Amino acid sequence: MKLIEAQGLRVSLGEHPVLQGVDFHVDPGEIVTIVGPNGSGKSTLLRTLIGAVKPQAGKVTRKPGLRLGYVPQKLQIDATLPLTVARFLSLPHRISRAEGRAALEEAGAGALEGRPMSGLSGGQFQRVLLARAILGKPEVLLLDEPTQGLDQPGSAAFYRQIEQIRARLGCAVVMVSHELHVVMSASDRVVCLNGHVCCQGHPETVAQAAEYRALFGTGTHGALALYRHEHTHTHDHAHERGHDHAHDHHHDHAGHGH
């Protein structure tokens, strides 16, 4: 059974049409990456899937009782508010200290429990948001450009964390990305969005599609070139393990006919 299925979505924000005729689904345990240019409706699609935005046409069907975890693109917290990480995790529903610690450990933020939210770096903040999203043991984890603003090693480390969480919780992952070259290695399916679904399938298939190339280009600065580049440079042993893992993923999937 599909965890989430959207059919024929049409969404406008004010007078502005954002999504038109979008079909989308999430199967148990898969990693789906949504890519597309700015203004292509990626965030709106995610917000429609979780029920925060109501479509003008079409419908979203979720498995009854589906547990969702959501990491928003931006979350403004008043810097003058004396809010620790542990307290933040307990909003709006109080959780035990053990639950909070376990979620932070899982998200790679175990040492941050007592830190003020206002003093966190970008990467630390994202990991705390991730910890909060996995508190309810979600069946689908949805992340909206979670590595925006992080450097490449920080992004790669964050994505490895997501893979580990997927492996342990068995949850599906839906990720909106702005950097295809890092994400592709772990994705089971890539959906290219530009107000409508341009193309979708296994990363290799999408990277070869004319519609994808029209949006992202094929030259030195194109996403595919960066994706290749990602696998050919190793800087230290930790990175090498990460690259090899991504490379294995890439070859595992290359043999499947999606």
JSON list of C-alpha atoms in Angstrom, two decimals, residues 77-219:
[
{"chain": "A", "resi": 77, "resn": "ILE", "atom": "CA", "xyz": [13.07, 31.45, 16.54]},
{"chain": "A", "resi": 78, "resn": "ASP", "atom": "CA", "xyz": [13.29, 34.71, 18.46]},
{"chain": "A", "resi": 79, "resn": "ALA", "atom": "CA", "xyz": [16.94, 35.08, 19.48]},
{"chain": "A", "resi": 80, "resn": "THR", "atom": "CA", "xyz": [15.90, 36.74, 22.74]},
{"chain": "A", "resi": 81, "resn": "LEU", "atom": "CA", "xyz": [13.86, 33.69, 23.77]},
{"chain": "A", "resi": 82, "resn": "PRO", "atom": "CA", "xyz": [15.78, 31.61, 26.36]},
{"chain": "A", "resi": 83, "resn": "LEU", "atom": "CA", "xyz": [14.95, 28.28, 24.74]},
{"chain": "A", "resi": 84, "resn": "THR", "atom": "CA", "xyz": [17.25, 25.27, 25.14]},
{"chain": "A", "resi": 85, "resn": "VAL", "atom": "CA", "xyz": [17.36, 22.39, 22.67]},
{"chain": "A", "resi": 86, "resn": "ALA", "atom": "CA", "xyz": [15.77, 20.05, 25.24]},
{"chain": "A", "resi": 87, "resn": "ARG", "atom": "CA", "xyz": [12.90, 22.50, 25.85]},
{"chain": "A", "resi": 88, "resn": "PHE", "atom": "CA", "xyz": [12.40, 23.03, 22.11]},
{"chain": "A", "resi": 89, "resn": "LEU", "atom": "CA", "xyz": [11.94, 19.27, 21.63]},
{"chain": "A", "resi": 90, "resn": "SER", "atom": "CA", "xyz": [9.21, 19.37, 24.29]},
{"chain": "A", "resi": 91, "resn": "LEU", "atom": "CA", "xyz": [7.09, 21.89, 22.38]},
{"chain": "A", "resi": 92, "resn": "PRO", "atom": "CA", "xyz": [4.14, 21.56, 22.05]},
{"chain": "A", "resi": 93, "resn": "HIS", "atom": "CA", "xyz": [3.99, 18.09, 23.69]},
{"chain": "A", "resi": 94, "resn": "ARG", "atom": "CA", "xyz": [6.22, 17.39, 26.65]},
{"chain": "A", "resi": 95, "resn": "ILE", "atom": "CA", "xyz": [8.57, 14.45, 26.16]},
{"chain": "A", "resi": 96, "resn": "SER", "atom": "CA", "xyz": [10.78, 12.61, 28.61]},
{"chain": "A", "resi": 97, "resn": "ARG", "atom": "CA", "xyz": [14.44, 13.51, 28.86]},
{"chain": "A", "resi": 98, "resn": "ALA", "atom": "CA", "xyz": [15.34, 10.00, 27.68]},
{"chain": "A", "resi": 99, "resn": "GLU", "atom": "CA", "xyz": [13.17, 10.37, 24.55]},
{"chain": "A", "resi": 100, "resn": "GLY", "atom": "CA", "xyz": [14.75, 13.71, 23.73]},
{"chain": "A", "resi": 101, "resn": "ARG", "atom": "CA", "xyz": [18.27, 12.37, 24.22]},
{"chain": "A", "resi": 102, "resn": "ALA", "atom": "CA", "xyz": [17.59, 9.32, 22.05]},
{"chain": "A", "resi": 103, "resn": "ALA", "atom": "CA", "xyz": [16.24, 11.47, 19.20]},
{"chain": "A", "resi": 104, "resn": "LEU", "atom": "CA", "xyz": [19.20, 13.86, 19.41]},
{"chain": "A", "resi": 105, "resn": "GLU", "atom": "CA", "xyz": [21.65, 10.94, 19.35]},
{"chain": "A", "resi": 106, "resn": "GLU", "atom": "CA", "xyz": [19.86, 9.50, 16.31]},
{"chain": "A", "resi": 107, "resn": "ALA", "atom": "CA", "xyz": [20.09, 12.85, 14.51]},
{"chain": "A", "resi": 108, "resn": "GLY", "atom": "CA", "xyz": [23.80, 13.24, 15.31]},
{"chain": "A", "resi": 109, "resn": "ALA", "atom": "CA", "xyz": [23.15, 16.05, 17.80]},
{"chain": "A", "resi": 110, "resn": "GLY", "atom": "CA", "xyz": [23.68, 14.20, 21.08]},
{"chain": "A", "resi": 111, "resn": "ALA", "atom": "CA", "xyz": [25.87, 16.88, 22.69]},
{"chain": "A", "resi": 112, "resn": "LEU", "atom": "CA", "xyz": [23.43, 19.75, 22.10]},
{"chain": "A", "resi": 113, "resn": "GLU", "atom": "CA", "xyz": [20.74, 18.99, 24.69]},
{"chain": "A", "resi": 114, "resn": "GLY", "atom": "CA", "xyz": [21.50, 21.90, 27.03]},
{"chain": "A", "resi": 115, "resn": "ARG", "atom": "CA", "xyz": [22.52, 24.44, 24.38]},
{"chain": "A", "resi": 116, "resn": "PRO", "atom": "CA", "xyz": [20.39, 27.53, 23.61]},
{"chain": "A", "resi": 117, "resn": "MET", "atom": "CA", "xyz": [18.61, 27.26, 20.23]},
{"chain": "A", "resi": 118, "resn": "SER", "atom": "CA", "xyz": [19.77, 30.79, 19.35]},
{"chain": "A", "resi": 119, "resn": "GLY", "atom": "CA", "xyz": [23.45, 29.74, 19.63]},
{"chain": "A", "resi": 120, "resn": "LEU", "atom": "CA", "xyz": [23.38, 26.81, 17.19]},
{"chain": "A", "resi": 121, "resn": "SER", "atom": "CA", "xyz": [25.17, 26.75, 13.84]},
{"chain": "A", "resi": 122, "resn": "GLY", "atom": "CA", "xyz": [23.15, 26.06, 10.69]},
{"chain": "A", "resi": 123, "resn": "GLY", "atom": "CA", "xyz": [24.10, 22.39, 10.65]},
{"chain": "A", "resi": 124, "resn": "GLN", "atom": "CA", "xyz": [23.37, 21.92, 14.36]},
{"chain": "A", "resi": 125, "resn": "PHE", "atom": "CA", "xyz": [19.98, 23.63, 13.98]},
{"chain": "A", "resi": 126, "resn": "GLN", "atom": "CA", "xyz": [19.04, 21.29, 11.11]},
{"chain": "A", "resi": 127, "resn": "ARG", "atom": "CA", "xyz": [20.00, 18.24, 13.17]},
{"chain": "A", "resi": 128, "resn": "VAL", "atom": "CA", "xyz": [17.83, 19.45, 16.06]},
{"chain": "A", "resi": 129, "resn": "LEU", "atom": "CA", "xyz": [14.90, 19.90, 13.62]},
{"chain": "A", "resi": 130, "resn": "LEU", "atom": "CA", "xyz": [15.61, 16.37, 12.38]},
{"chain": "A", "resi": 131, "resn": "ALA", "atom": "CA", "xyz": [15.60, 15.06, 15.96]},
{"chain": "A", "resi": 132, "resn": "ARG", "atom": "CA", "xyz": [12.23, 16.68, 16.55]},
{"chain": "A", "resi": 133, "resn": "ALA", "atom": "CA", "xyz": [10.84, 15.18, 13.31]},
{"chain": "A", "resi": 134, "resn": "ILE", "atom": "CA", "xyz": [11.83, 11.62, 14.28]},
{"chain": "A", "resi": 135, "resn": "LEU", "atom": "CA", "xyz": [10.49, 11.80, 17.86]},
{"chain": "A", "resi": 136, "resn": "GLY", "atom": "CA", "xyz": [7.20, 10.20, 16.77]},
{"chain": "A", "resi": 137, "resn": "LYS", "atom": "CA", "xyz": [8.88, 7.32, 14.87]},
{"chain": "A", "resi": 138, "resn": "PRO", "atom": "CA", "xyz": [7.52, 8.53, 11.51]},
{"chain": "A", "resi": 139, "resn": "GLU", "atom": "CA", "xyz": [6.63, 6.24, 8.62]},
{"chain": "A", "resi": 140, "resn": "VAL", "atom": "CA", "xyz": [7.39, 9.11, 6.25]},
{"chain": "A", "resi": 141, "resn": "LEU", "atom": "CA", "xyz": [10.07, 11.71, 6.93]},
{"chain": "A", "resi": 142, "resn": "LEU", "atom": "CA", "xyz": [9.69, 14.84, 4.78]},
{"chain": "A", "resi": 143, "resn": "LEU", "atom": "CA", "xyz": [12.56, 17.34, 4.55]},
{"chain": "A", "resi": 144, "resn": "ASP", "atom": "CA", "xyz": [12.44, 20.67, 2.72]},
{"chain": "A", "resi": 145, "resn": "GLU", "atom": "CA", "xyz": [15.92, 21.62, 1.48]},
{"chain": "A", "resi": 146, "resn": "PRO", "atom": "CA", "xyz": [17.50, 20.52, 4.78]},
{"chain": "A", "resi": 147, "resn": "THR", "atom": "CA", "xyz": [21.10, 21.22, 3.72]},
{"chain": "A", "resi": 148, "resn": "GLN", "atom": "CA", "xyz": [20.60, 24.70, 2.27]},
{"chain": "A", "resi": 149, "resn": "GLY", "atom": "CA", "xyz": [23.40, 26.87, 3.60]},
{"chain": "A", "resi": 150, "resn": "LEU", "atom": "CA", "xyz": [25.63, 23.93, 4.61]},
{"chain": "A", "resi": 151, "resn": "ASP", "atom": "CA", "xyz": [28.95, 23.27, 2.90]},
{"chain": "A", "resi": 152, "resn": "GLN", "atom": "CA", "xyz": [29.50, 20.09, 0.91]},
{"chain": "A", "resi": 153, "resn": "PRO", "atom": "CA", "xyz": [31.03, 17.97, 3.72]},
{"chain": "A", "resi": 154, "resn": "GLY", "atom": "CA", "xyz": [28.23, 19.15, 6.05]},
{"chain": "A", "resi": 155, "resn": "SER", "atom": "CA", "xyz": [25.61, 18.24, 3.46]},
{"chain": "A", "resi": 156, "resn": "ALA", "atom": "CA", "xyz": [27.14, 14.82, 2.80]},
{"chain": "A", "resi": 157, "resn": "ALA", "atom": "CA", "xyz": [27.25, 14.08, 6.55]},
{"chain": "A", "resi": 158, "resn": "PHE", "atom": "CA", "xyz": [23.61, 15.12, 6.96]},
{"chain": "A", "resi": 159, "resn": "TYR", "atom": "CA", "xyz": [22.50, 12.86, 4.10]},
{"chain": "A", "resi": 160, "resn": "ARG", "atom": "CA", "xyz": [24.41, 9.92, 5.58]},
{"chain": "A", "resi": 161, "resn": "GLN", "atom": "CA", "xyz": [22.52, 10.55, 8.83]},
{"chain": "A", "resi": 162, "resn": "ILE", "atom": "CA", "xyz": [19.22, 10.39, 6.89]},
{"chain": "A", "resi": 163, "resn": "GLU", "atom": "CA", "xyz": [20.26, 7.08, 5.32]},
{"chain": "A", "resi": 164, "resn": "GLN", "atom": "CA", "xyz": [21.05, 5.64, 8.77]},
{"chain": "A", "resi": 165, "resn": "ILE", "atom": "CA", "xyz": [17.70, 6.82, 10.13]},
{"chain": "A", "resi": 166, "resn": "ARG", "atom": "CA", "xyz": [15.91, 5.29, 7.14]},
{"chain": "A", "resi": 167, "resn": "ALA", "atom": "CA", "xyz": [17.75, 2.02, 7.72]},
{"chain": "A", "resi": 168, "resn": "ARG", "atom": "CA", "xyz": [16.90, 1.92, 11.44]},
{"chain": "A", "resi": 169, "resn": "LEU", "atom": "CA", "xyz": [13.32, 3.22, 11.42]},
{"chain": "A", "resi": 170, "resn": "GLY", "atom": "CA", "xyz": [12.41, 1.69, 8.05]},
{"chain": "A", "resi": 171, "resn": "CYS", "atom": "CA", "xyz": [10.70, 4.98, 7.16]},
{"chain": "A", "resi": 172, "resn": "ALA", "atom": "CA", "xyz": [10.25, 6.44, 3.71]},
{"chain": "A", "resi": 173, "resn": "VAL", "atom": "CA", "xyz": [12.03, 9.73, 3.04]},
{"chain": "A", "resi": 174, "resn": "VAL", "atom": "CA", "xyz": [10.79, 12.56, 0.81]},
{"chain": "A", "resi": 175, "resn": "MET", "atom": "CA", "xyz": [13.42, 15.22, 0.36]},
{"chain": "A", "resi": 176, "resn": "VAL", "atom": "CA", "xyz": [13.28, 18.51, -1.53]},
{"chain": "A", "resi": 177, "resn": "SER", "atom": "CA", "xyz": [16.79, 19.24, -2.72]},
{"chain": "A", "resi": 178, "resn": "HIS", "atom": "CA", "xyz": [18.69, 22.13, -4.23]},
{"chain": "A", "resi": 179, "resn": "GLU", "atom": "CA", "xyz": [21.81, 20.07, -4.95]},
{"chain": "A", "resi": 180, "resn": "LEU", "atom": "CA", "xyz": [21.17, 16.94, -6.92]},
{"chain": "A", "resi": 181, "resn": "HIS", "atom": "CA", "xyz": [24.79, 15.80, -7.03]},
{"chain": "A", "resi": 182, "resn": "VAL", "atom": "CA", "xyz": [24.87, 14.83, -3.34]},
{"chain": "A", "resi": 183, "resn": "VAL", "atom": "CA", "xyz": [21.36, 13.42, -3.06]},
{"chain": "A", "resi": 184, "resn": "MET", "atom": "CA", "xyz": [21.28, 11.22, -6.12]},
{"chain": "A", "resi": 185, "resn": "SER", "atom": "CA", "xyz": [23.58, 8.57, -4.69]},
{"chain": "A", "resi": 186, "resn": "ALA", "atom": "CA", "xyz": [21.07, 7.53, -2.03]},
{"chain": "A", "resi": 187, "resn": "SER", "atom": "CA", "xyz": [17.79, 8.18, -3.84]},
{"chain": "A", "resi": 188, "resn": "ASP", "atom": "CA", "xyz": [15.61, 5.36, -5.07]},
{"chain": "A", "resi": 189, "resn": "ARG", "atom": "CA", "xyz": [13.62, 7.79, -7.19]},
{"chain": "A", "resi": 190, "resn": "VAL", "atom": "CA", "xyz": [14.06, 11.36, -8.36]},
{"chain": "A", "resi": 191, "resn": "VAL", "atom": "CA", "xyz": [11.09, 13.53, -9.31]},
{"chain": "A", "resi": 192, "resn": "CYS", "atom": "CA", "xyz": [11.86, 16.58, -11.42]},
{"chain": "A", "resi": 193, "resn": "LEU", "atom": "CA", "xyz": [9.26, 19.29, -10.80]},
{"chain": "A", "resi": 194, "resn": "ASN", "atom": "CA", "xyz": [8.59, 22.55, -12.60]},
{"chain": "A", "resi": 195, "resn": "GLY", "atom": "CA", "xyz": [4.97, 23.31, -11.75]},
{"chain": "A", "resi": 196, "resn": "HIS", "atom": "CA", "xyz": [4.23, 19.85, -13.13]},
{"chain": "A", "resi": 197, "resn": "VAL", "atom": "CA", "xyz": [6.18, 16.59, -13.05]},
{"chain": "A", "resi": 198, "resn": "CYS", "atom": "CA", "xyz": [8.69, 16.90, -15.92]},
{"chain": "A", "resi": 199, "resn": "CYS", "atom": "CA", "xyz": [10.16, 13.44, -15.48]},
{"chain": "A", "resi": 200, "resn": "GLN", "atom": "CA", "xyz": [10.81, 10.90, -12.74]},
{"chain": "A", "resi": 201, "resn": "GLY", "atom": "CA", "xyz": [12.54, 7.60, -12.17]},
{"chain": "A", "resi": 202, "resn": "HIS", "atom": "CA", "xyz": [15.86, 6.23, -11.03]},
{"chain": "A", "resi": 203, "resn": "PRO", "atom": "CA", "xyz": [18.55, 8.95, -10.71]},
{"chain": "A", "resi": 204, "resn": "GLU", "atom": "CA", "xyz": [20.48, 7.73, -13.74]},
{"chain": "A", "resi": 205, "resn": "THR", "atom": "CA", "xyz": [17.32, 7.72, -15.86]},
{"chain": "A", "resi": 206, "resn": "VAL", "atom": "CA", "xyz": [16.32, 11.23, -14.82]},
{"chain": "A", "resi": 207, "resn": "ALA", "atom": "CA", "xyz": [19.84, 12.59, -15.33]},
{"chain": "A", "resi": 208, "resn": "GLN", "atom": "CA", "xyz": [19.69, 11.44, -18.97]},
{"chain": "A", "resi": 209, "resn": "ALA", "atom": "CA", "xyz": [16.21, 12.83, -19.64]},
{"chain": "A", "resi": 210, "resn": "ALA", "atom": "CA", "xyz": [15.93, 15.75, -22.04]},
{"chain": "A", "resi": 211, "resn": "GLU", "atom": "CA", "xyz": [13.46, 17.54, -19.71]},
{"chain": "A", "resi": 212, "resn": "TYR", "atom": "CA", "xyz": [15.93, 17.33, -16.84]},
{"chain": "A", "resi": 213, "resn": "ARG", "atom": "CA", "xyz": [18.82, 18.57, -18.96]},
{"chain": "A", "resi": 214, "resn": "ALA", "atom": "CA", "xyz": [16.72, 21.49, -20.18]},
{"chain": "A", "resi": 215, "resn": "LEU", "atom": "CA", "xyz": [16.23, 22.59, -16.56]},
{"chain": "A", "resi": 216, "resn": "PHE", "atom": "CA", "xyz": [19.68, 21.87, -15.12]},
{"chain": "A", "resi": 217, "resn": "GLY", "atom": "CA", "xyz": [22.06, 21.96, -18.05]},
{"chain": "A", "resi": 218, "resn": "THR", "atom": "CA", "xyz": [24.73, 19.43, -19.01]},
{"chain": "A", "resi": 219, "resn": "GLY", "atom": "CA", "xyz": [27.96, 21.42, -18.88]}
]
